[in-house]
Coordinates of C-alpha atoms and ligand atoms in Angstrom, one line a residue:
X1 CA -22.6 42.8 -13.5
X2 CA -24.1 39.3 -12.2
X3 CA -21.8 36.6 -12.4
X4 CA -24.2 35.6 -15.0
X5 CA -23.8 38.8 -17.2
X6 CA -20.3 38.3 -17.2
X7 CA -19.9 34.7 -18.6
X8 CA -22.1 35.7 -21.4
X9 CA -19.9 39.4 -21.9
X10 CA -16.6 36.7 -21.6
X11 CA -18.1 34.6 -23.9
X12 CA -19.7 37.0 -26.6
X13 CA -16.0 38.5 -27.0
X14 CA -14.2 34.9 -27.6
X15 CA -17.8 34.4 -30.0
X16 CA -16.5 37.6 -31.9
X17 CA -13.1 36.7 -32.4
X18 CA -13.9 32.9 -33.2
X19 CA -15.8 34.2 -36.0
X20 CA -13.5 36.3 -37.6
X21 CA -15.9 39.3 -37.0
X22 CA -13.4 41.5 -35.0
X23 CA -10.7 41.5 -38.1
X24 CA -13.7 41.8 -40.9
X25 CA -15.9 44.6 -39.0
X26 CA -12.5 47.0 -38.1
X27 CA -11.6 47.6 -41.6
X28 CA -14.2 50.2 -41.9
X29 CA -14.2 51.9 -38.3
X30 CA -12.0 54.8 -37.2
X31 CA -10.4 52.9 -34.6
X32 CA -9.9 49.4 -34.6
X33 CA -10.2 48.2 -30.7
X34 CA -8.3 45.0 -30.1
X35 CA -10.2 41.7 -29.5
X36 CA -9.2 38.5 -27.7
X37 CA -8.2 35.5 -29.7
X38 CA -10.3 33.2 -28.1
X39 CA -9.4 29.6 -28.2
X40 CA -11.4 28.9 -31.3
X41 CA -10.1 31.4 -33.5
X42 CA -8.9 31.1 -37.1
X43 CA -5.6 31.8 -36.4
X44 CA -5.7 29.3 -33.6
X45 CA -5.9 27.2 -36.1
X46 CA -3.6 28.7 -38.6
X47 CA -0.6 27.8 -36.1
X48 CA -1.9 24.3 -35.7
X49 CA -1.6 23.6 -39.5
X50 CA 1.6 25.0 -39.6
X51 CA 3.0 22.7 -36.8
X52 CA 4.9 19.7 -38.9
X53 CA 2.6 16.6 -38.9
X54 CA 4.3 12.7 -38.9
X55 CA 0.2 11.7 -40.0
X56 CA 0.2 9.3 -37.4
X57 CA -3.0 9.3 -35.3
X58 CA -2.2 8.0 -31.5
X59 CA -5.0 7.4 -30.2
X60 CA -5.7 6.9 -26.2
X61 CA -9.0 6.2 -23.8
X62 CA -8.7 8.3 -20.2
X63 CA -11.5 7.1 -17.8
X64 CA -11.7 9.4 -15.3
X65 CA -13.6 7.2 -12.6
X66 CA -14.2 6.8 -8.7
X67 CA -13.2 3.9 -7.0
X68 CA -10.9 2.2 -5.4
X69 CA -7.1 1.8 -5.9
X70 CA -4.5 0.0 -4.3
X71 CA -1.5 1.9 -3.3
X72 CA 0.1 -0.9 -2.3
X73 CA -0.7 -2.7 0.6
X74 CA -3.1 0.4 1.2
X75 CA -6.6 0.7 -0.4
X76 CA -7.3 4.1 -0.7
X77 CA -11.2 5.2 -2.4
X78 CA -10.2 8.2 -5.1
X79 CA -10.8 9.7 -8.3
X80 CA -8.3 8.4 -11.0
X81 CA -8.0 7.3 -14.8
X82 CA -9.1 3.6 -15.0
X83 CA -8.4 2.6 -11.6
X84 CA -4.4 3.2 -11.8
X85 CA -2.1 5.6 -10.6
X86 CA -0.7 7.3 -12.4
X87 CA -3.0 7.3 -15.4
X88 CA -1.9 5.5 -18.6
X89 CA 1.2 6.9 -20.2
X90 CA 0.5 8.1 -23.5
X91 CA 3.8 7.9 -25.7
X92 CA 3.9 9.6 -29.0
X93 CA 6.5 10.8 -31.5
X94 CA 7.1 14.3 -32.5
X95 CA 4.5 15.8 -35.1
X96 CA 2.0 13.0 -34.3
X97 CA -1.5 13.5 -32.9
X98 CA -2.7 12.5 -30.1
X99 CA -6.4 11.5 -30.0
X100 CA -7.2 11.6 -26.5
X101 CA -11.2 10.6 -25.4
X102 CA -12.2 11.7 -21.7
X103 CA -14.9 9.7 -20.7
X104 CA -16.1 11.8 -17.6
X105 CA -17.4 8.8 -14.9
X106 CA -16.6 11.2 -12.2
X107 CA -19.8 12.6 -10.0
X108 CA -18.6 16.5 -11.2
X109 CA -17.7 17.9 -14.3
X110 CA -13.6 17.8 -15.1
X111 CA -11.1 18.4 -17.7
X112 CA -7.6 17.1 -19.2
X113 CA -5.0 20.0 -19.5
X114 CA -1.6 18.6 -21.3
X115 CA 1.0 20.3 -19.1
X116 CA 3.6 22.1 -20.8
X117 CA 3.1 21.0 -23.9
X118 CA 2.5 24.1 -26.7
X119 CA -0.8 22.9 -28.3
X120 CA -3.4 24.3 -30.1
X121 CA -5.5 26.8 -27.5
X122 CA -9.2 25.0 -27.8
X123 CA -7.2 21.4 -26.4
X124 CA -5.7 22.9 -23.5
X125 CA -8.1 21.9 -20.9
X126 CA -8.8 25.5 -19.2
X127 CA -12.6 25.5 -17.6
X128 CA -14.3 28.7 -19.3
X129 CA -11.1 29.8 -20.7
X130 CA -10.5 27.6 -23.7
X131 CA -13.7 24.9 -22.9
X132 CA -16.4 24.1 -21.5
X133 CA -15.6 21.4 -18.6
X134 CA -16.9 18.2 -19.4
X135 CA -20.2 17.6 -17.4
X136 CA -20.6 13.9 -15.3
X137 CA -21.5 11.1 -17.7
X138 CA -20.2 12.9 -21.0
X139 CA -16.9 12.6 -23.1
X140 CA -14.9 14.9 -24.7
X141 CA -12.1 14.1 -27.3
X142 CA -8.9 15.8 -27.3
X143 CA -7.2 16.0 -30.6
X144 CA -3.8 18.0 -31.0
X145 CA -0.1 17.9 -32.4
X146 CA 2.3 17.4 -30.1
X147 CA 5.5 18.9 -31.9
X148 CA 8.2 19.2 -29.3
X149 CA 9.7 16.2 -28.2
X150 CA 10.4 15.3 -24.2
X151 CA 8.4 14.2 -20.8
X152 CA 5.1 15.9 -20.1
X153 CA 1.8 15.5 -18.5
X154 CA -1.7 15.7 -17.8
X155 CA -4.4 16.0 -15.1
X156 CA -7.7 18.2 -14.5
X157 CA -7.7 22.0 -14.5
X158 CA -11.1 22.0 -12.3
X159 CA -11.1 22.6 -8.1
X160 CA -9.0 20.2 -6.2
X161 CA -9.1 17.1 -8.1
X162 CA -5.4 16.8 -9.2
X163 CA -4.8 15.9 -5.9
X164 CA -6.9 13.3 -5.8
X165 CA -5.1 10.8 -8.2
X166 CA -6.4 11.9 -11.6
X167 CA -2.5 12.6 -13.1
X168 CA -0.3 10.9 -16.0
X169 CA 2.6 11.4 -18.1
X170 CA 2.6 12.3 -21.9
X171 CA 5.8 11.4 -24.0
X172 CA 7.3 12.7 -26.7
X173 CA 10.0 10.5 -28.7
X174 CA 12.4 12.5 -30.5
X175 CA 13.5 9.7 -33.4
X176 CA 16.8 12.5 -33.8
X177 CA 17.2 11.9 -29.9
X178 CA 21.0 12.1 -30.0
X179 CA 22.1 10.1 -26.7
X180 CA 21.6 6.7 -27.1
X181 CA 19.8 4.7 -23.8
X182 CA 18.9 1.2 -23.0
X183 CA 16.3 1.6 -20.4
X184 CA 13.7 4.5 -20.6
X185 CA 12.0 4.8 -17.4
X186 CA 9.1 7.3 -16.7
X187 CA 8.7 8.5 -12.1
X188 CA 5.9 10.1 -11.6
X189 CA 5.9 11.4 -7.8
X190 CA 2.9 12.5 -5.6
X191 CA 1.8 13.4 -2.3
X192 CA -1.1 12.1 -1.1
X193 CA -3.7 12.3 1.1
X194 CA -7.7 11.6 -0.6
X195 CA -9.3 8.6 0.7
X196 CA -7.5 8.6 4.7
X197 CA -9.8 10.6 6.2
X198 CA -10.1 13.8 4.3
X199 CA -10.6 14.6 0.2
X200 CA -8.5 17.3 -1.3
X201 CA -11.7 19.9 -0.5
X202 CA -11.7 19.3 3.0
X203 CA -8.0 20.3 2.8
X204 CA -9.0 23.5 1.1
X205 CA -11.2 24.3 3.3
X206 CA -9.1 23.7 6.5
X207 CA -6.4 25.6 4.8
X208 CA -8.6 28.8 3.7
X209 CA -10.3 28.8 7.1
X210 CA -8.5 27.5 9.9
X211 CA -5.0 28.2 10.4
X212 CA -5.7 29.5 13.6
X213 CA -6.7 26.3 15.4
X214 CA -10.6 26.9 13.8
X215 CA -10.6 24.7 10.9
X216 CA -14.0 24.9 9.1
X217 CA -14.9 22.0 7.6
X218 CA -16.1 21.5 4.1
X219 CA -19.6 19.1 5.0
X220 CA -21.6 17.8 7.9
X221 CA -20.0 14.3 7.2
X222 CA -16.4 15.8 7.4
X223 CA -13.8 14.4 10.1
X224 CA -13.5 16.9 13.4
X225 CA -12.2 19.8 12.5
X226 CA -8.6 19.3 11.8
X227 CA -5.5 21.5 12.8
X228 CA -1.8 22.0 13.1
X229 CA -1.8 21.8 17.0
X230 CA -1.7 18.4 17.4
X231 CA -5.3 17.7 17.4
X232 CA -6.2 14.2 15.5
X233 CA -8.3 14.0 12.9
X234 CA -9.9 10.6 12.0
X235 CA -8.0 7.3 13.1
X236 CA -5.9 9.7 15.0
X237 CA -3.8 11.1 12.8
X238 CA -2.4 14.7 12.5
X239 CA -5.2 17.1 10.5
X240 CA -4.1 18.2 7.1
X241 CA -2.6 21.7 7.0
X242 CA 0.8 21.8 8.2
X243 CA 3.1 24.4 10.0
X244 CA 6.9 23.9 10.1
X245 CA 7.2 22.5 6.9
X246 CA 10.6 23.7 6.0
X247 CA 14.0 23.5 3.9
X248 CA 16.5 25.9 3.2
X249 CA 16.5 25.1 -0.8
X250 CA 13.4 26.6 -0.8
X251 CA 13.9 29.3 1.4
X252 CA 11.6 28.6 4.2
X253 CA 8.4 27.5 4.4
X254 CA 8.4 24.2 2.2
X255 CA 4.4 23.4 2.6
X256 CA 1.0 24.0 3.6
X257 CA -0.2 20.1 3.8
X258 CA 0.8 17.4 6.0
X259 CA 0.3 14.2 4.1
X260 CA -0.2 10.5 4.4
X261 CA 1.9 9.1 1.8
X262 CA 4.6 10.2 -0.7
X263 CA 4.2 7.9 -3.8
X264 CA 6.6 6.7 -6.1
X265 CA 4.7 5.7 -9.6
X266 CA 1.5 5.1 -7.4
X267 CA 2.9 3.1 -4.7
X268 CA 4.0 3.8 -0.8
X269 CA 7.6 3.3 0.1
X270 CA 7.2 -0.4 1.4
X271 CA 5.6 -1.7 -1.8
X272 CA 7.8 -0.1 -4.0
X273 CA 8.4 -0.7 -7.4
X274 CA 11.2 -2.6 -9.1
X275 CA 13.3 -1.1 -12.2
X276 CA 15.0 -4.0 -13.7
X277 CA 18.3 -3.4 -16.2
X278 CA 21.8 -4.9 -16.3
X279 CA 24.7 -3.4 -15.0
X280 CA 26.6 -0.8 -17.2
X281 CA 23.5 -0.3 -19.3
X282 CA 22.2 3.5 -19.6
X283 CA 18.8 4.3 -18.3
X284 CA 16.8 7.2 -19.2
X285 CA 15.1 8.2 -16.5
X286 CA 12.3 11.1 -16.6
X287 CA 10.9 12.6 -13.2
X288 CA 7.8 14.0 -13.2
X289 CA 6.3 16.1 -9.9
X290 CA 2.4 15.5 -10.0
X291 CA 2.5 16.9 -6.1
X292 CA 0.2 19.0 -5.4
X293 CA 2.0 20.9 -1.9
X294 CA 5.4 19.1 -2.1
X295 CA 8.7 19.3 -4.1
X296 CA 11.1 16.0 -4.2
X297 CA 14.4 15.9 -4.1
X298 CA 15.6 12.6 -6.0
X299 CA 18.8 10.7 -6.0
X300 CA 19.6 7.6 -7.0
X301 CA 21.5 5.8 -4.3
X302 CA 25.8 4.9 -5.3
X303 CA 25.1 7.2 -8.7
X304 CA 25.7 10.3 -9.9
X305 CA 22.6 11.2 -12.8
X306 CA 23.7 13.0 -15.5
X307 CA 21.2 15.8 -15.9
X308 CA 20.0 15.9 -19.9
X309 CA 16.4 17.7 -19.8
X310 CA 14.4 19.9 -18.2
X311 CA 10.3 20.3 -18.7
X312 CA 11.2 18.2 -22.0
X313 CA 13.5 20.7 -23.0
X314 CA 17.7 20.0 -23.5
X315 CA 20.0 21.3 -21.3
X316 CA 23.7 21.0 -21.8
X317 CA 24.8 17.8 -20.0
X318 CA 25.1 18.3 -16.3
X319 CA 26.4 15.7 -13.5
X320 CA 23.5 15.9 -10.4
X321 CA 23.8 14.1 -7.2
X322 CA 20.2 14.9 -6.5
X323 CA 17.5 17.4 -7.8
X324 CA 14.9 19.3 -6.3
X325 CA 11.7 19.1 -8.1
X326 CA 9.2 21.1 -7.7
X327 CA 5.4 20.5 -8.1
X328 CA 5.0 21.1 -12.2
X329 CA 8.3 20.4 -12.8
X330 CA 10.0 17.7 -14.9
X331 CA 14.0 16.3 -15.5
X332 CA 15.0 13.5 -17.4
X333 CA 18.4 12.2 -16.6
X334 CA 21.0 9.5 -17.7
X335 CA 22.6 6.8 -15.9
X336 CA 25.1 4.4 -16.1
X337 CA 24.2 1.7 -14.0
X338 CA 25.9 -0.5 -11.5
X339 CA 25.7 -3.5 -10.1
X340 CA 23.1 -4.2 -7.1
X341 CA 20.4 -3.1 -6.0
X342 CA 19.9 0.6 -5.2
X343 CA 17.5 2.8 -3.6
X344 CA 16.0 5.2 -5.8
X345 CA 14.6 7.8 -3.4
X346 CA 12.5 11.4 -4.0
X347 CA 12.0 13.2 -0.5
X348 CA 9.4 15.0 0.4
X349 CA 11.5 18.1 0.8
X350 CA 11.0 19.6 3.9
X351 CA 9.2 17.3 5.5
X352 CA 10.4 14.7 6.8
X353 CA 9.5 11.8 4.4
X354 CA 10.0 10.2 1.2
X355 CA 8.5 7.7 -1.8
X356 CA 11.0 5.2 -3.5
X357 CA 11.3 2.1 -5.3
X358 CA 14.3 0.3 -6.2
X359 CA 17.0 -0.3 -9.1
X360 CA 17.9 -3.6 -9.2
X361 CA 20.5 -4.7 -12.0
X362 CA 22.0 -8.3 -10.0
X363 CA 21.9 -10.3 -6.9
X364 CA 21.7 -8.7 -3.3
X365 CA 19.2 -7.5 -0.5
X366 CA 17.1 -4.9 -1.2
X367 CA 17.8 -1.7 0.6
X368 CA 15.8 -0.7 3.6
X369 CA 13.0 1.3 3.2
X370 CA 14.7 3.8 5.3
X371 CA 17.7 4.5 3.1
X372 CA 18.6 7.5 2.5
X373 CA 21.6 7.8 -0.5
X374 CA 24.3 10.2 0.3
X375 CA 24.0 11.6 -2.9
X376 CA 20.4 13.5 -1.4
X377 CA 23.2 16.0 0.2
X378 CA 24.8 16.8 -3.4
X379 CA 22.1 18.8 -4.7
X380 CA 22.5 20.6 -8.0
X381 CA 21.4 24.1 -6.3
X382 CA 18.6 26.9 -8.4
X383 CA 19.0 26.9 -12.1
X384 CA 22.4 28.3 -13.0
X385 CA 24.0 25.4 -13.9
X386 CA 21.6 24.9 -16.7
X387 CA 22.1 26.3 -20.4
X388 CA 19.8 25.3 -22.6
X389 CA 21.7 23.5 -25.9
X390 CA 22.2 25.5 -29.0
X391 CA 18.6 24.2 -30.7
X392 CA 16.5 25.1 -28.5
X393 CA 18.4 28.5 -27.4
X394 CA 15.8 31.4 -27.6
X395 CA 17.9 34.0 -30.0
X396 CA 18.7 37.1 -28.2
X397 CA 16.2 39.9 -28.3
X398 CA 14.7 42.7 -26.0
X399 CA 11.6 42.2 -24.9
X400 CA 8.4 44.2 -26.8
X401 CA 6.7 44.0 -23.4
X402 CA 7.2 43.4 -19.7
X403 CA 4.6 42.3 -17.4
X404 CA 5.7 42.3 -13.7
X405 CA 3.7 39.3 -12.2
X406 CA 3.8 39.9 -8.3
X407 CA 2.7 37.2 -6.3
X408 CA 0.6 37.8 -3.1
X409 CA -1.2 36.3 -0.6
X410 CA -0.3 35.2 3.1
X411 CA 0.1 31.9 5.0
X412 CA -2.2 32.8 7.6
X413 CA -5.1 34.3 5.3
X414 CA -4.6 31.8 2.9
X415 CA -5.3 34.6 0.6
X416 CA -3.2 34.1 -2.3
X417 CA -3.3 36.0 -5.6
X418 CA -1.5 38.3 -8.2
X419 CA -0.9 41.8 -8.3
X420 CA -3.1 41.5 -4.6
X421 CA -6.4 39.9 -6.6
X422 CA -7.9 36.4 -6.5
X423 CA -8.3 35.4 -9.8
X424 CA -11.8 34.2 -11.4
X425 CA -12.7 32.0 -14.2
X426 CA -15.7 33.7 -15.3
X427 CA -14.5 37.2 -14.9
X428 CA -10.5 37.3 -15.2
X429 CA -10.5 41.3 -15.0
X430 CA -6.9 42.7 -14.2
X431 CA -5.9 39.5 -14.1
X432 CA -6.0 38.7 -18.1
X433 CA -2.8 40.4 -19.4
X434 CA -2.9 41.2 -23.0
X435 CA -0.1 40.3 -25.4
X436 CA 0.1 40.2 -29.2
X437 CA 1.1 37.6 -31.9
X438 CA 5.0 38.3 -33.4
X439 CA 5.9 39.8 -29.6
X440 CA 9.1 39.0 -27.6
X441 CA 7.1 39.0 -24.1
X442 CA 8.9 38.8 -20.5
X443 CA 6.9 38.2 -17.5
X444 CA 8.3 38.5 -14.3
X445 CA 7.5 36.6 -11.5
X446 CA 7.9 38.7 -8.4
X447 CA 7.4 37.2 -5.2
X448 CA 6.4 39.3 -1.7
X449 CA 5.0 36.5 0.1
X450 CA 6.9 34.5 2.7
X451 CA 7.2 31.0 0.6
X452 CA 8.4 29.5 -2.6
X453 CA 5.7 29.0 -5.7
X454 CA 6.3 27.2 -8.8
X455 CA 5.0 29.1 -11.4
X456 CA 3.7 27.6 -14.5
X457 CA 2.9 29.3 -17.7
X458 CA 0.5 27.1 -20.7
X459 CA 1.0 26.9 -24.1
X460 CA 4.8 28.3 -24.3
X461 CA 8.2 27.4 -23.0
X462 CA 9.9 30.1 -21.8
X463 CA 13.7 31.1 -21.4
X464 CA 14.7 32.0 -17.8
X465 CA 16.6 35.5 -18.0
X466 CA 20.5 34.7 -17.2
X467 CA 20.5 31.0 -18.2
X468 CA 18.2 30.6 -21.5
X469 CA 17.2 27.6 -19.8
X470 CA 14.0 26.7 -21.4
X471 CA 11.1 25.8 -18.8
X472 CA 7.6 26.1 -18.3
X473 CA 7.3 25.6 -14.5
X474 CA 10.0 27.5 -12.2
X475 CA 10.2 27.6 -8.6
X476 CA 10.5 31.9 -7.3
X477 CA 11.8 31.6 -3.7
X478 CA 10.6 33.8 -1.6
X479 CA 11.9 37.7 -2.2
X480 CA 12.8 36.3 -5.5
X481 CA 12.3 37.9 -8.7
X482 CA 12.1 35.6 -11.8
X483 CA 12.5 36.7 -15.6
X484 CA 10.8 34.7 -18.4
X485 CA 10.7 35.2 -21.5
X486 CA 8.9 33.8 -24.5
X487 CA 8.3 34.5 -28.3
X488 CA 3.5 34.7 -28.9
X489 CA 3.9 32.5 -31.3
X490 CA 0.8 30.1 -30.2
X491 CA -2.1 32.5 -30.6
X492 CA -5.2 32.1 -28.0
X493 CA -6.1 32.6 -24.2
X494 CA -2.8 30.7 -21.9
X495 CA -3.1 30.5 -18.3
X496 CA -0.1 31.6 -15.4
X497 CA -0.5 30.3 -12.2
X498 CA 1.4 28.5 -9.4
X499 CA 1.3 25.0 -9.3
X500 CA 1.1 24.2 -5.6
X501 CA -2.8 23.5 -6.5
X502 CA -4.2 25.3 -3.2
X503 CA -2.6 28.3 -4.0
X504 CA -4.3 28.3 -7.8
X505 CA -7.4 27.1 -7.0
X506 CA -9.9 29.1 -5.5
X507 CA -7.3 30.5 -3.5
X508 CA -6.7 32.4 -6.6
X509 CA -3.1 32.7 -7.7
X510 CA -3.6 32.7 -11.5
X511 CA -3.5 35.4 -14.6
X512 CA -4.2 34.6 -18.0
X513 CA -2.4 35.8 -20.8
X514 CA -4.9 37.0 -23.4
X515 CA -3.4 37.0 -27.2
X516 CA -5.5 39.9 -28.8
X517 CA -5.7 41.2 -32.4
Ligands
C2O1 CU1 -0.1 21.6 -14.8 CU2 -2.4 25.0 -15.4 O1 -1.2 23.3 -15.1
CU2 CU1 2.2 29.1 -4.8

């Protein structure tokens, strides 16, 4: 088939569904063949007027836009949500609905996916998977329930552009929230590179052909040919794929990118932001990683944080000198403050080099913007330490099906993929794994390659095997097998992909699971 024929084949199968046809039309016939619950189905949504409802319409404008933004001291021209970084935070309470509008300013088409968040299918911001992306010039409006409390997100789900700086966070207020907090502060932390010499594509491209020295470069216009040897790219500095990257928390190899700056809410280490509290007040304070090649590890310099969530879900209270955070990933902590000023750090683990911004609660010199907290070396160490409390415990049950997830690909042919396969929008294949509504599914996550990826599953929030912990983004180290499970409650077509963005886009490490009839 041309690639062609097969949109319209994808698309005349979700048309089927969406109509109801497939569940009408097998009555009659000898065997009923199973259909995909594309993202417009009925009974996609059947299980968004079942989610509880508060009524209360939040609405919010996203202006996805090029231009420039200041960093800080540094101008950088980029792709973002009304000329800030991060974009807007949209804060909600449980069971309202959010009323997004996308106003696409950008010269390509792009979408808004709601990371992590279990929403109806047809909001979830998938190019040809659950939408259309939203051409140049047009607007789109996002409207969904967002039932489960805690810190999410959103950016694009098209090519390269969540690392430009198109990325924000989403709250969800729990009004039972049962630890009380005078300071509720949002991090959202990013590596960056788009607008110092090379855009997120030309990284692609360097990474997918040139690892050898014989970087290929994406346009005519592009800087010389970049590499890991040494050679300078524009302004002289180092080219954007990176070797050596490394930390033993991740079990090797902790990057593919070499980049410019680490940012802490949008700003370089030495224009950093200022958190302002009194001492022995409680802050809430929720991490988000919106890196695109890099996890953080964060610590709060002189305090220990009291770990309380994870990916917006509750964990049984657990005492952290730092945390590694991996790209996807989310913690909210709590912590008593003292009195000072304090370096709130988030290193760019394994290489080298770190985004801050300071805690400042009375008199005294800021610290340095070298300081590195002690408490960076008292890292709370995988996931074990995690249990998920008793309400959001998945109950015990054997899985109805297993899907073993392996994850492929190598370094040096930049080839990554599942089950050995690049993935593709328009014709998902092998790739598209079918589960059913009322299943106990566990995918496994099994990794061959030589790196860590932080695997991210849409629409559901599973329970790591072992723990329970309940996450929807989970770093697999390398050798590492991972077991998730998760109740198909949220009928409708949910991607699974890694979240270090140049291994999932183009580069093709991505499945979807497919709920069918
Ligand atoms: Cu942040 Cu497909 O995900
Ligand atoms: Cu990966």
């Amino acid at each position: 088939m041309t690639s062609i024929d097969r949109r319209s084949f994808l698309r005349a199968g979700l048309t089927a569904t969406t109509l109801g046809a497939a569940t009408a039309c097998s009555a009659g016939s000898p065997a009923a063949t199973p259909k995909l619950i594309g993202p417009d189905s009925p009974l996609v949504a059947r299980a968004e007027a079942a989610r509880s409802k508060t009524g209360r319409v939040v609405p919010a404008t996203l202006k996805a836009t090029a231009g420039p933004v200041d960093l800080g001291g540094v101008t950088v021209h980029t792709w973002s949500y009304g000329g800030q970084i991060p974009g807007p935070e949209i804060r909600v309470r449980k069971g309202d609905q959010i009323q997004a509008l996308l106003r696409n300013a950008l010269p390509a088409p792009t979408t808004t996916h709601w990371h992590g968040i279990a929403i109806r299918n047809n909001m979830d911001g998938v190019p040809m998977i659950t939408q259309s992306a939203v051409p140049a010039g047009q607007s789109f409006t996002y409207r969904f329930t967002a039932s489960d409390p805690g810190t999410y997100w959103y950016h694009p789900h098209v090519g390269t552009q969540l690392d430009r700086g198109l990325y924000g966070p989403l709250i969800v207020e729990d009004p039972g929230e049962p630890a009380p907090y005078d300071q509720d502060w949002t991090i959202v932390l990013d590596d960056w590179i788009d607008g110092t010499g090379y855009t997120p594509d030309q990284v692609l491209a360097d990474l997918r052909g040139g690892m050898n020295g014989m970087g290929s470069s994406a346009t005519a216009s592009a800087p010389p040919s970049p590499t890991m040897n040494g050679m300078s790219g524009m302004n002289g500095t180092p080219g954007p794929t990176m070797s050596g990257a490394s930390s033993s928390l991740l079990g090797g190899d902790a990057g593919d990118v070499r980049y410019r700056y680490y940012l802490l809410n949008g700003r370089v280490p030495a224009a950093p932001r200022t958190f302002a509290a009194q001492p022995g007040q409680r802050a809430r304070v929720r991490f988000v990683n919106a890196g695109a090649d890099t996890s953080f590890r964060v610590a709060l310099g002189e305090h220990t944080m009291t770990v309380t969530h994870t990916d917006g879900y509750p964990v049984s209270p657990v005492p952290a000198g730092a945390l590694l955070i991996a790209p996807g990933e989310r913690y909210d902590v709590l912590v008593t403050l003292g009195d000072g000023a304090f370096p709130l750090v988030a290193l760019a683990e394994g290489k080298g080099a770190l985004a801050r911004a300071i805690v400042r609660t009375g008199a005294g010199d800021p610290p340095p913007v070298t300081a590195r907290p002690a408490e960076l070396d008292r890292v709370l160490r995988g996931y074990g330490a995690l249990r998920p409390v008793s309400s959001v415990a998945l109950a015990a049950r054997q899985p109805d099906i297993t899907r073993r997830l392996e994850l492929t690909g190598t370094m040096a042919r930049y080839d990554w993929g599942i089950d050995g396969r690049s993935f593709d929008m328009a014709d998902p294949g092998p790739l598209r794994f079918p589960i059913r509504q009322g299943q106990r599914v566990r995918a496994v996550f099994a990794n061959t390659t030589m790196m860590y990826h932080s695997m991210h599953i849409h629409g559901h929030t599973f329970a790591l095997a072992g723990s329970g912990t309940r996450k929807d983004t989970v770093i697999v180290l390398p050798g590492q097998e991972v077991s998730c499970d998760f109740d198909t409650v949220n009928p409708g077509q949910w991607m699974a992909h890694c979240h270090n963005l140049y291994h999932a886009t183009d580069s093709g490490m991505m499945a979807v699971l497919g709920y069918e009839t």
